[in-house]
């Protein structure tokens, strides 16, 4: 389960490197350019999220729901 403080940090700063966002509901979230390097996004719901140019290197994306998410120029 996600860490509420990490989710709040993401919302406020558009960054949460190494954060625990597992199972977070981020449907339609605007995360353009978000710094999520090494973040735990296991089973996170990112349907229709904007992840354009997001930094996702070493992020844990197993079972993450990414249907219709914008991953253009995302750094995987």
mmCIF file of C-alpha atoms in Angstrom, residues 7-71:
data_model
loop_
_atom_site.group_PDB
_atom_site.id
_atom_site.type_symbol
_atom_site.label_atom_id
_atom_site.label_comp_id
_atom_site.label_asym_id
_atom_site.label_seq_id
_atom_site.Cartn_x
_atom_site.Cartn_y
_atom_site.Cartn_z
ATOM 1 C CA UNK A 7 1.654 10.682 -2.469
ATOM 2 C CA UNK A 8 1.306 14.169 -0.995
ATOM 3 C CA UNK A 9 4.920 14.978 -1.906
ATOM 4 C CA UNK A 10 4.233 13.901 -5.505
ATOM 5 C CA UNK A 11 1.139 16.116 -5.671
ATOM 6 C CA UNK A 12 2.953 19.139 -4.239
ATOM 7 C CA UNK A 13 6.310 18.876 -6.007
ATOM 8 C CA UNK A 14 5.758 16.567 -9.005
ATOM 9 C CA UNK A 15 8.600 14.467 -7.616
ATOM 10 C CA UNK A 16 8.861 11.392 -5.448
ATOM 11 C CA UNK A 17 12.074 9.526 -6.265
ATOM 12 C CA UNK A 18 12.375 6.237 -4.370
ATOM 13 C CA UNK A 19 8.858 6.834 -2.969
ATOM 14 C CA UNK A 20 6.288 4.159 -2.206
ATOM 15 C CA UNK A 21 3.303 4.724 -4.498
ATOM 16 C CA UNK A 22 2.279 1.080 -4.785
ATOM 17 C CA UNK A 23 -1.461 0.685 -5.402
ATOM 18 C CA UNK A 24 -1.921 4.481 -5.641
ATOM 19 C CA UNK A 25 -4.912 5.660 -7.684
ATOM 20 C CA UNK A 26 -3.500 8.158 -10.170
ATOM 21 C CA UNK A 27 -6.113 7.883 -12.922
ATOM 22 C CA UNK A 28 -5.798 10.821 -15.319
ATOM 23 C CA UNK A 29 -3.069 12.458 -13.219
ATOM 24 C CA UNK A 30 -0.907 15.102 -14.885
ATOM 25 C CA UNK A 31 2.587 13.857 -14.081
ATOM 26 C CA UNK A 32 4.349 15.471 -17.024
ATOM 27 C CA UNK A 33 8.056 15.645 -16.243
ATOM 28 C CA UNK A 34 7.562 13.990 -12.849
ATOM 29 C CA UNK A 35 10.694 12.742 -11.117
ATOM 30 C CA UNK A 36 9.830 9.152 -10.183
ATOM 31 C CA UNK A 37 13.241 7.508 -10.476
ATOM 32 C CA UNK A 38 13.271 4.344 -8.387
ATOM 33 C CA UNK A 39 9.693 4.843 -7.191
ATOM 34 C CA UNK A 40 7.600 1.829 -6.239
ATOM 35 C CA UNK A 41 4.589 1.940 -8.598
ATOM 36 C CA UNK A 42 3.657 -1.731 -8.136
ATOM 37 C CA UNK A 43 -0.044 -2.163 -9.028
ATOM 38 C CA UNK A 44 -0.439 1.642 -9.286
ATOM 39 C CA UNK A 45 -3.424 2.737 -11.377
ATOM 40 C CA UNK A 46 -2.075 5.208 -13.945
ATOM 41 C CA UNK A 47 -4.796 4.864 -16.577
ATOM 42 C CA UNK A 48 -4.929 7.922 -18.859
ATOM 43 C CA UNK A 49 -2.174 9.608 -16.816
ATOM 44 C CA UNK A 50 0.135 12.082 -18.533
ATOM 45 C CA UNK A 51 3.656 10.762 -17.957
ATOM 46 C CA UNK A 52 5.227 12.643 -20.853
ATOM 47 C CA UNK A 53 8.932 13.262 -20.153
ATOM 48 C CA UNK A 54 8.586 11.627 -16.723
ATOM 49 C CA UNK A 55 11.736 10.189 -15.172
ATOM 50 C CA UNK A 56 10.878 6.540 -14.534
ATOM 51 C CA UNK A 57 14.339 4.943 -14.535
ATOM 52 C CA UNK A 58 14.493 2.015 -12.109
ATOM 53 C CA UNK A 59 10.831 2.556 -11.146
ATOM 54 C CA UNK A 60 9.020 -0.618 -10.161
ATOM 55 C CA UNK A 61 6.166 -0.808 -12.680
ATOM 56 C CA UNK A 62 5.163 -4.462 -12.277
ATOM 57 C CA UNK A 63 1.391 -4.857 -12.706
ATOM 58 C CA UNK A 64 0.952 -1.073 -12.996
ATOM 59 C CA UNK A 65 -2.143 -0.189 -15.006
ATOM 60 C CA UNK A 66 -0.999 2.100 -17.815
ATOM 61 C CA UNK A 67 -3.884 1.869 -20.278
ATOM 62 C CA UNK A 68 -4.013 4.989 -22.458
ATOM 63 C CA UNK A 69 -1.246 6.651 -20.415
ATOM 64 C CA UNK A 70 0.903 9.157 -22.307
ATOM 65 C CA UNK A 71 4.487 7.878 -22.099
#
